[in-house]
Short mmCIF file of C-alpha atoms in Angstrom, two decimals:
data_model
loop_
_atom_site.label_atom_id
_atom_site.label_comp_id
_atom_site.label_asym_id
_atom_site.label_seq_id
_atom_site.Cartn_x
_atom_site.Cartn_y
_atom_site.Cartn_z
CA UNK A 544 -86.89 3.21 53.69
CA UNK A 545 -86.11 -0.24 52.35
CA UNK A 546 -86.80 0.96 48.82
CA UNK A 547 -84.40 3.89 49.28
CA UNK A 548 -81.65 1.51 50.44
CA UNK A 549 -82.21 -0.76 47.46
CA UNK A 550 -82.20 2.22 45.14
CA UNK A 551 -78.94 3.49 46.70
CA UNK A 552 -77.36 0.08 46.39
CA UNK A 553 -78.44 -0.16 42.80
CA UNK A 554 -77.00 3.27 41.96
CA UNK A 555 -73.72 2.43 43.78
CA UNK A 556 -73.42 -0.85 41.88
CA UNK A 557 -73.93 0.88 38.57
CA UNK A 558 -71.26 3.44 39.46
CA UNK A 559 -68.76 0.67 40.39
CA UNK A 560 -69.46 -1.15 37.14
CA UNK A 561 -68.98 1.97 35.09
CA UNK A 562 -65.77 2.78 36.97
CA UNK A 563 -64.45 -0.70 36.24
CA UNK A 564 -65.30 -0.38 32.56
CA UNK A 565 -63.68 3.05 32.33
CA UNK A 566 -60.56 1.79 34.20
CA UNK A 567 -60.24 -1.20 31.89
CA UNK A 568 -60.66 1.08 28.87
CA UNK A 569 -57.83 3.35 30.07
CA UNK A 570 -55.59 0.35 30.76
CA UNK A 571 -56.26 -0.91 27.24
CA UNK A 572 -55.53 2.52 25.76
CA UNK A 573 -52.32 2.76 27.82
CA UNK A 574 -51.21 -0.66 26.57
CA UNK A 575 -51.90 0.29 22.98
CA UNK A 576 -50.05 3.57 23.49
CA UNK A 577 -47.01 1.71 24.83
CA UNK A 578 -47.11 -0.68 21.88
CA UNK A 579 -47.31 2.26 19.49
CA UNK A 580 -44.40 3.93 21.25
CA UNK A 581 -42.31 0.75 21.08
CA UNK A 582 -43.20 0.29 17.43
CA UNK A 583 -42.26 3.92 16.73
CA UNK A 584 -38.91 3.51 18.49
CA UNK A 585 -38.06 0.28 16.68
CA UNK A 586 -39.32 1.73 13.42
CA UNK A 587 -37.13 4.79 13.90
CA UNK A 588 -34.08 2.64 14.58
CA UNK A 589 -34.92 0.51 11.54
CA UNK A 590 -35.29 3.54 9.25
CA UNK A 591 -32.11 5.12 10.65
CA UNK A 592 -30.12 1.96 10.01
CA UNK A 593 -31.57 1.57 6.50
CA UNK A 594 -30.69 5.22 5.78
CA UNK A 595 -27.14 4.63 7.02
CA UNK A 596 -26.68 1.63 4.74
CA UNK A 597 -28.25 3.36 1.74
CA UNK A 598 -26.07 6.43 2.26
CA UNK A 599 -22.97 4.25 2.58
CA UNK A 600 -23.79 2.36 -0.61
CA UNK A 601 -24.56 5.56 -2.52
CA UNK A 602 -21.23 7.02 -1.38
CA UNK A 603 -19.41 3.92 -2.56
CA UNK A 604 -21.22 4.08 -5.89
CA UNK A 605 -20.33 7.76 -6.27
CA UNK A 606 -16.70 6.93 -5.67
CA UNK A 607 -16.85 4.05 -8.12
CA UNK A 608 -18.12 6.40 -10.83
CA UNK A 609 -14.86 8.40 -10.73
CA UNK A 610 -12.48 7.75 -13.65
CA UNK A 611 -10.26 4.77 -13.05
CA UNK A 612 -8.51 2.27 -15.26
CA UNK A 613 -9.63 -1.33 -14.83
CA UNK A 614 -8.31 -4.32 -16.67
CA UNK A 615 -11.70 -4.73 -18.35
CA UNK A 616 -12.16 -1.02 -19.18
CA UNK A 617 -10.68 1.14 -21.89
CA UNK A 618 -7.43 2.92 -21.10
CA UNK A 619 -8.03 6.61 -20.43
CA UNK A 620 -5.77 9.10 -22.20
CA UNK A 621 -6.55 11.91 -19.79
CA UNK A 622 -4.56 12.66 -16.64
CA UNK A 623 -6.07 13.63 -13.31
CA UNK A 624 -3.76 15.69 -11.10
CA UNK A 625 -4.08 15.14 -7.35
CA UNK A 626 -2.02 16.11 -4.33
CA UNK A 627 -2.16 12.65 -2.83
CA UNK A 628 -3.71 9.25 -3.42
CA UNK A 629 -6.00 8.42 -0.53
CA UNK A 630 -7.06 4.81 -0.55
CA UNK A 631 -10.12 3.22 1.00
CA UNK A 632 -10.30 -0.59 1.01
CA UNK A 633 -13.64 -2.12 0.06
CA UNK A 634 -13.70 -4.87 2.66
CA UNK A 635 -16.49 -6.38 4.71
CA UNK A 636 -16.19 -4.36 7.91
CA UNK A 637 -17.43 -5.40 11.35
CA UNK A 638 -19.66 -2.27 11.51
CA UNK A 639 -21.35 -3.08 8.21
CA UNK A 640 -21.99 -6.69 9.24
CA UNK A 641 -23.36 -5.60 12.64
CA UNK A 642 -25.68 -3.08 10.99
CA UNK A 643 -26.96 -5.70 8.55
CA UNK A 644 -27.61 -8.09 11.44
CA UNK A 645 -29.51 -5.41 13.41
CA UNK A 646 -31.70 -4.52 10.43
CA UNK A 647 -32.47 -8.18 9.76
CA UNK A 648 -33.46 -8.85 13.40
CA UNK A 649 -35.75 -5.81 13.44
CA UNK A 650 -37.38 -6.89 10.19
CA UNK A 651 -38.00 -10.40 11.53
CA UNK A 652 -39.40 -9.03 14.81
CA UNK A 653 -41.78 -6.76 12.92
CA UNK A 654 -42.59 -9.64 10.52
CA UNK A 655 -41.81 -7.47 7.49
CA UNK A 656 -42.00 -9.10 4.02
CA UNK A 657 -38.37 -8.11 3.33
CA UNK A 658 -37.01 -10.09 6.30
CA UNK A 659 -36.05 -13.09 4.15
CA UNK A 660 -34.07 -11.03 1.66
CA UNK A 661 -32.29 -9.18 4.44
CA UNK A 662 -31.34 -12.47 6.12
CA UNK A 663 -29.82 -13.74 2.86
CA UNK A 664 -27.81 -10.52 2.44
CA UNK A 665 -26.50 -10.77 6.00
CA UNK A 666 -25.46 -14.38 5.39
CA UNK A 667 -23.59 -13.36 2.21
CA UNK A 668 -21.70 -10.65 4.10
CA UNK A 669 -20.74 -13.17 6.78
CA UNK A 670 -19.42 -15.59 4.14
CA UNK A 671 -17.36 -12.85 2.46
CA UNK A 672 -15.91 -11.73 5.79
CA UNK A 673 -14.86 -15.29 6.64
CA UNK A 674 -13.35 -15.70 3.17
CA UNK A 675 -11.28 -12.54 3.54
CA UNK A 676 -9.92 -13.78 6.87
CA UNK A 677 -9.02 -17.22 5.54
CA UNK A 678 -7.58 -16.16 2.15
CA UNK A 679 -5.29 -13.19 2.59
CA UNK A 680 -6.51 -10.14 0.67
CA UNK A 681 -8.51 -12.24 -1.82
CA UNK A 682 -11.62 -10.09 -1.74
CA UNK A 683 -9.97 -6.81 -0.87
CA UNK A 684 -10.60 -4.37 -3.71
CA UNK A 685 -9.08 -0.94 -3.06
CA UNK A 686 -11.01 2.10 -4.33
CA UNK A 687 -8.94 5.12 -5.21
CA UNK A 688 -10.78 8.01 -3.61
CA UNK A 689 -8.39 10.48 -5.23
CA UNK A 690 -6.82 8.67 -8.17
CA UNK A 691 -3.22 9.29 -9.14
CA UNK A 692 -2.36 10.28 -12.70
CA UNK A 693 -2.64 6.67 -13.86
CA UNK A 694 -6.04 6.22 -12.19
CA UNK A 695 -5.13 2.53 -11.94
CA UNK A 696 -6.87 0.32 -9.43
CA UNK A 697 -4.79 -0.58 -6.39
CA UNK A 698 -1.88 1.71 -7.36
CA UNK A 699 -0.92 4.98 -5.73
CA UNK A 700 2.04 7.31 -6.14
CA UNK A 701 4.43 8.99 -3.76
CA UNK A 702 6.79 11.94 -4.18
CA UNK A 703 9.96 11.35 -2.21
CA UNK A 704 11.32 13.75 0.36
CA UNK A 705 14.82 14.30 1.71
CA UNK A 706 15.78 11.42 4.00
CA UNK A 707 13.43 8.92 2.35
CA UNK A 708 14.56 5.50 1.22
CA UNK A 709 12.79 2.46 -0.20
CA UNK A 710 12.54 0.69 3.14
CA UNK A 711 10.93 3.68 4.90
CA UNK A 712 8.43 4.26 2.09
CA UNK A 713 7.52 0.56 1.90
CA UNK A 714 6.87 0.53 5.64
CA UNK A 715 4.67 3.61 5.30
CA UNK A 716 2.46 1.87 2.74
CA UNK A 717 2.67 -1.54 4.47
CA UNK A 718 4.24 -3.37 1.54
CA UNK A 719 7.61 -5.08 1.16
CA UNK A 720 10.70 -3.17 -0.07
CA UNK A 721 11.02 -5.82 -2.77
CA UNK A 722 7.58 -4.97 -4.16
CA UNK A 723 8.44 -1.26 -4.22
CA UNK A 724 11.78 -1.89 -5.97
CA UNK A 725 10.12 -4.06 -8.61
CA UNK A 726 7.40 -1.47 -9.26
CA UNK A 727 10.01 1.24 -9.83
CA UNK A 728 12.60 -0.91 -11.62
CA UNK A 729 15.41 -0.23 -9.19
CA UNK A 730 17.87 -2.31 -7.21
CA UNK A 731 18.68 0.54 -4.85
CA UNK A 732 17.09 1.61 -1.58
CA UNK A 733 18.68 5.07 -1.88
CA UNK A 734 16.19 7.45 -3.51
CA UNK A 735 16.64 11.05 -4.57
CA UNK A 736 14.14 13.68 -3.35
CA UNK A 737 11.20 14.85 -5.51
CA UNK A 738 11.05 11.56 -7.39
CA UNK A 739 7.58 10.17 -8.08
CA UNK A 740 7.36 6.50 -7.21
CA UNK A 741 4.75 3.97 -8.29
CA UNK A 742 3.33 2.40 -5.13
CA UNK A 743 1.23 -0.77 -5.37
CA UNK A 744 -1.05 -1.11 -2.35
CA UNK A 745 -0.44 -4.82 -1.90
CA UNK A 746 2.61 -7.04 -2.29
CA UNK A 747 2.96 -8.33 -5.82
CA UNK A 748 3.78 -7.14 -9.32
CA UNK A 749 2.64 -4.03 -11.20
CA UNK A 750 1.97 -5.12 -14.77
CA UNK A 751 0.94 -3.44 -18.02
CA UNK A 752 -1.41 -5.70 -19.98
CA UNK A 753 -0.28 -6.87 -23.43
CA UNK A 754 -2.32 -8.29 -26.28
CA UNK A 755 -3.28 -11.90 -25.64
CA UNK A 756 -2.85 -11.74 -21.84
CA UNK A 757 -5.44 -13.47 -19.68
CA UNK A 758 -5.86 -13.65 -15.92
CA UNK A 759 -4.84 -17.31 -16.02
CA UNK A 760 -1.73 -16.76 -18.17
CA UNK A 761 -0.56 -13.94 -15.88
CA UNK A 762 -1.24 -16.04 -12.79
CA UNK A 763 0.81 -18.91 -14.24
CA UNK A 764 3.69 -16.65 -15.21
CA UNK A 765 3.91 -14.76 -11.92
CA UNK A 766 3.12 -17.70 -9.64
CA UNK A 767 -0.19 -16.64 -8.13
CA UNK A 768 -3.87 -17.53 -8.62
CA UNK A 769 -6.13 -16.27 -11.40
CA UNK A 770 -8.88 -15.74 -8.82
CA UNK A 771 -6.76 -13.20 -6.95
CA UNK A 772 -5.93 -11.36 -10.17
CA UNK A 773 -9.61 -11.16 -11.13
CA UNK A 774 -10.94 -10.17 -7.71
CA UNK A 775 -8.27 -7.62 -6.84
CA UNK A 776 -8.54 -5.82 -10.18
CA UNK A 777 -12.36 -6.11 -10.31
CA UNK A 778 -12.31 -7.86 -13.69
CA UNK A 779 -15.74 -8.91 -14.96
CA UNK A 780 -16.21 -12.62 -15.56
CA UNK A 781 -15.27 -13.56 -19.11
CA UNK A 782 -14.16 -10.04 -20.05
CA UNK A 783 -11.06 -9.52 -22.16
CA UNK A 784 -8.09 -7.74 -20.64
CA UNK A 785 -7.44 -4.39 -22.29
CA UNK A 786 -3.94 -3.97 -23.70
CA UNK A 787 -2.19 -1.03 -22.08
CA UNK A 788 -4.16 -1.19 -18.83
CA UNK A 789 -2.00 -1.27 -15.72
CA UNK A 790 -3.00 -3.83 -13.09
CA UNK A 791 -1.60 -5.36 -9.92
CA UNK A 792 -0.90 -9.08 -9.68
CA UNK A 793 -1.35 -9.80 -5.94
CA UNK A 794 1.28 -12.13 -4.50
CA UNK A 795 3.06 -12.25 -7.87
CA UNK A 796 6.77 -12.98 -8.14
CA UNK A 797 8.92 -11.47 -10.88
CA UNK A 798 10.93 -13.99 -12.91
CA UNK A 799 14.65 -13.41 -12.49
CA UNK A 800 15.04 -12.25 -16.10
CA UNK A 801 12.52 -9.43 -15.48
CA UNK A 802 14.00 -8.18 -12.23
CA UNK A 803 15.75 -4.79 -12.06
CA UNK A 804 19.48 -4.97 -12.77
CA UNK A 805 19.32 -8.40 -14.39
CA UNK A 806 22.11 -9.20 -16.85
CA UNK A 807 22.15 -12.38 -18.89
CA UNK A 808 24.95 -14.72 -17.71
CA UNK A 809 28.19 -14.18 -19.60
CA UNK A 810 30.65 -15.73 -17.18
CA UNK A 811 30.80 -13.75 -13.97
CA UNK A 812 34.05 -12.20 -12.89
CA UNK A 813 35.09 -12.25 -9.28
CA UNK A 814 37.33 -10.01 -7.28
CA UNK A 815 38.28 -10.95 -3.74
CA UNK A 816 35.21 -11.54 -1.57
CA UNK A 817 32.98 -9.44 -3.83
CA UNK A 818 31.10 -10.20 -6.98
CA UNK A 819 30.00 -7.61 -9.48
CA UNK A 820 27.83 -7.18 -12.52
CA UNK A 821 25.57 -4.44 -13.82
CA UNK A 822 24.13 -1.73 -11.62
CA UNK A 823 20.67 -0.35 -12.14
CA UNK A 824 19.04 2.63 -10.47
CA UNK A 825 15.95 4.10 -12.03
CA UNK A 826 14.83 2.60 -15.31
CA UNK A 827 18.06 1.21 -16.75
CA UNK A 828 21.20 -0.70 -15.87
CA UNK A 829 24.59 -0.38 -17.48
CA UNK A 830 28.10 -1.81 -17.43
CA UNK A 831 29.72 1.41 -18.61
CA UNK A 832 29.19 5.09 -17.98
CA UNK A 833 25.86 6.04 -19.57
CA UNK A 834 25.18 9.35 -21.24
CA UNK A 835 23.78 10.82 -18.03
CA UNK A 836 27.19 10.30 -16.43
CA UNK A 837 29.43 11.50 -19.26
CA UNK A 838 29.33 15.17 -18.27
CA UNK A 839 30.36 16.20 -14.79
CA UNK A 840 28.05 18.37 -12.71
CA UNK A 841 29.10 21.85 -11.74
CA UNK A 842 31.37 21.47 -8.72
CA UNK A 843 32.72 18.01 -9.54
CA UNK A 844 36.50 18.48 -9.50
CA UNK A 845 37.37 14.77 -9.50
CA UNK A 846 38.91 12.93 -12.44
CA UNK A 847 36.31 11.47 -14.79
CA UNK A 848 36.24 7.67 -14.79
CA UNK A 849 37.48 7.38 -11.21
CA UNK A 850 35.52 6.11 -8.23
CA UNK A 851 35.63 9.57 -6.61
CA UNK A 852 34.03 11.17 -9.67
CA UNK A 853 31.14 8.69 -9.61
CA UNK A 854 30.62 8.97 -5.84
CA UNK A 855 30.31 12.75 -6.14
CA UNK A 856 27.75 12.47 -8.95
CA UNK A 857 25.67 9.76 -7.28
CA UNK A 858 25.48 11.64 -4.00
CA UNK A 859 24.42 14.78 -5.85
CA UNK A 860 21.71 12.75 -7.58
CA UNK A 861 20.46 11.55 -4.19
CA UNK A 862 20.25 15.14 -2.93
CA UNK A 863 23.19 14.65 -0.54
CA UNK A 864 26.09 16.64 -2.04
CA UNK A 865 29.65 16.37 -0.76
CA UNK A 866 32.83 18.44 -1.00
CA UNK A 867 34.66 18.97 -4.28
CA UNK A 868 38.17 18.72 -2.85
CA UNK A 869 38.33 15.68 -0.58
CA UNK A 870 41.38 14.29 -2.38
CA UNK A 871 42.00 10.64 -3.20
CA UNK A 872 39.61 8.01 -1.89
CA UNK A 873 41.96 7.03 0.95
CA UNK A 874 41.57 10.47 2.57
CA UNK A 875 37.82 10.89 2.18
CA UNK A 876 36.95 9.80 5.74
CA UNK A 877 39.31 12.45 7.12
CA UNK A 878 38.03 15.17 4.77
CA UNK A 879 34.42 14.24 5.53
CA UNK A 880 34.91 14.54 9.28
CA UNK A 881 36.58 17.93 8.81
CA UNK A 882 33.57 19.07 6.77
CA UNK A 883 31.15 18.01 9.53
CA UNK A 884 29.91 14.72 8.01
CA UNK A 885 29.22 11.74 10.26
CA UNK A 886 31.71 8.92 9.69
CA UNK A 887 31.27 5.52 11.34
CA UNK A 888 31.07 1.77 10.63
CA UNK A 889 27.30 1.63 10.05
CA UNK A 890 26.14 1.06 6.45
CA UNK A 891 22.86 2.66 5.39
CA UNK A 892 21.41 3.36 1.92
CA UNK A 893 22.95 6.47 0.40
CA UNK A 894 26.10 6.45 2.54
CA UNK A 895 29.56 6.47 0.96
CA UNK A 896 31.52 3.28 1.58
CA UNK A 897 35.26 3.96 1.83
CA UNK A 898 38.41 1.94 2.35
CA UNK A 899 41.99 3.11 2.55
CA UNK A 900 43.46 -0.10 1.22
CA UNK A 901 43.38 -1.29 -2.38
CA UNK A 902 43.06 0.90 -5.45
CA UNK A 903 46.82 0.76 -6.00
CA UNK A 904 47.31 2.71 -2.79
CA UNK A 905 44.67 5.36 -3.54
CA UNK A 906 41.83 3.59 -1.73
CA UNK A 907 38.30 3.24 -3.08
CA UNK A 908 34.84 4.77 -2.57
CA UNK A 909 31.37 3.74 -3.65
CA UNK A 910 27.75 4.23 -2.65
CA UNK A 911 25.69 1.95 -0.41
CA UNK A 912 22.51 1.20 -2.32
CA UNK A 913 20.93 -1.35 -0.05
CA UNK A 914 21.57 -3.34 3.13
CA UNK A 915 19.90 -6.57 4.22
CA UNK A 916 20.61 -9.11 6.92
CA UNK A 917 23.51 -10.64 5.01
CA UNK A 918 25.04 -8.21 2.52
CA UNK A 919 25.83 -4.62 1.68
CA UNK A 920 24.90 -3.76 -1.93
CA UNK A 921 27.27 -1.21 -3.42
CA UNK A 922 27.47 0.74 -6.67
CA UNK A 923 30.76 2.24 -7.77
CA UNK A 924 32.95 3.14 -10.70
CA UNK A 925 36.40 1.90 -11.69
CA UNK A 926 36.08 -1.33 -9.67
CA UNK A 927 35.13 -3.61 -12.55
CA UNK A 928 37.16 -1.52 -14.99
CA UNK A 929 38.04 2.07 -15.81
CA UNK A 930 34.98 4.27 -16.37
CA UNK A 931 32.70 1.28 -15.70
CA UNK A 932 29.77 1.64 -13.33
CA UNK A 933 29.09 -1.67 -11.58
CA UNK A 934 27.36 -3.14 -8.56
CA UNK A 935 28.64 -5.70 -6.09
CA UNK A 936 27.81 -7.26 -2.75
CA UNK A 937 29.98 -7.21 0.34
CA UNK A 938 29.25 -9.61 3.20
CA UNK A 939 27.89 -7.77 6.21
CA UNK A 940 30.40 -9.66 8.35
CA UNK A 941 33.17 -7.57 6.75
CA UNK A 942 31.63 -4.23 7.70
CA UNK A 943 34.49 -3.47 10.11
CA UNK A 944 36.94 -3.11 7.23
CA UNK A 945 35.14 -0.05 5.84
CA UNK A 946 34.19 3.48 6.84
CA UNK A 947 30.79 4.93 5.99
CA UNK A 948 30.31 8.62 5.32
CA UNK A 949 26.73 9.79 5.94
#
């Protein structure tokens, strides 16, 4: 009996021992399984993030391989026709920096050999991001996803529509009206429809490189830094600028002698509270009727050389035709109202400016080209002399003396 009890106890003890061993084995296997699962999850996240970055870089490289004119590349003679120029800025984004940080942390946790390289890359991205925030647009390098016909870096184009003006278009592209005027060699904010404008994507100067130009010489001339010229236009260190290439000089300022409408001083004439000189719209300025104005358009019944004749032609050019029989300038506000035109005391680009006084009793009309916080900029004919097209400024404080036909 005693032997049977001892034998039973011995068997029971062996069973308990085996159960403990088996339980510990399962616990160990469960722990390893959890570790494998965790490793698989982290590994999946790591691979997914790496794939995202690789795909993003390959996409950027594919875009960069599209034809585009750089200051350090040869000028292309071919034209690429596109419906619109969509621009994507190559900046250090928050998403890219966050992804780089996540990949680096995972690599360090897994003790991968590449962890050190990834940490250095993340640090470089952080430095570039801080630089772009401290130095406005210094490292921003726009890529033209769909290049315009010039395929120039940082330059797009825009075809005007009815109702557009320089100020509206500049606001659309987030640049200053001044930059847009300089790029298109115009002093006017009134723009005709279906006109293709050059649109730089940052404030500054659009410039065509000439023989002997360097980044430093251009920076000195246009009052900016050579570093910004090099970085914005993606110019390789030490490379020679290619004559004929069109670049953007970020933050550049045009010298007065190169600005649209500039006329060398020859003793300015004055007339009342206005001052006048040459008027330029488009690519040229003139002090007398140019060839494009010598022949009247069909429907122009006004006397050539008079202010009414010019106002009719200029409005037609802007895509805003008026009546052919509005009489002398001093009756235009009445005729315009009768024809359904809005007449008020608010100057806007493209409106006709009219006064009943002056002009030897016949009044005077012109075209509002631009308005700022101080002046109204007007183009007209027969103010500076018979058959002479000129421009002048009228203080905004005197707006109440005039009518504006819209």
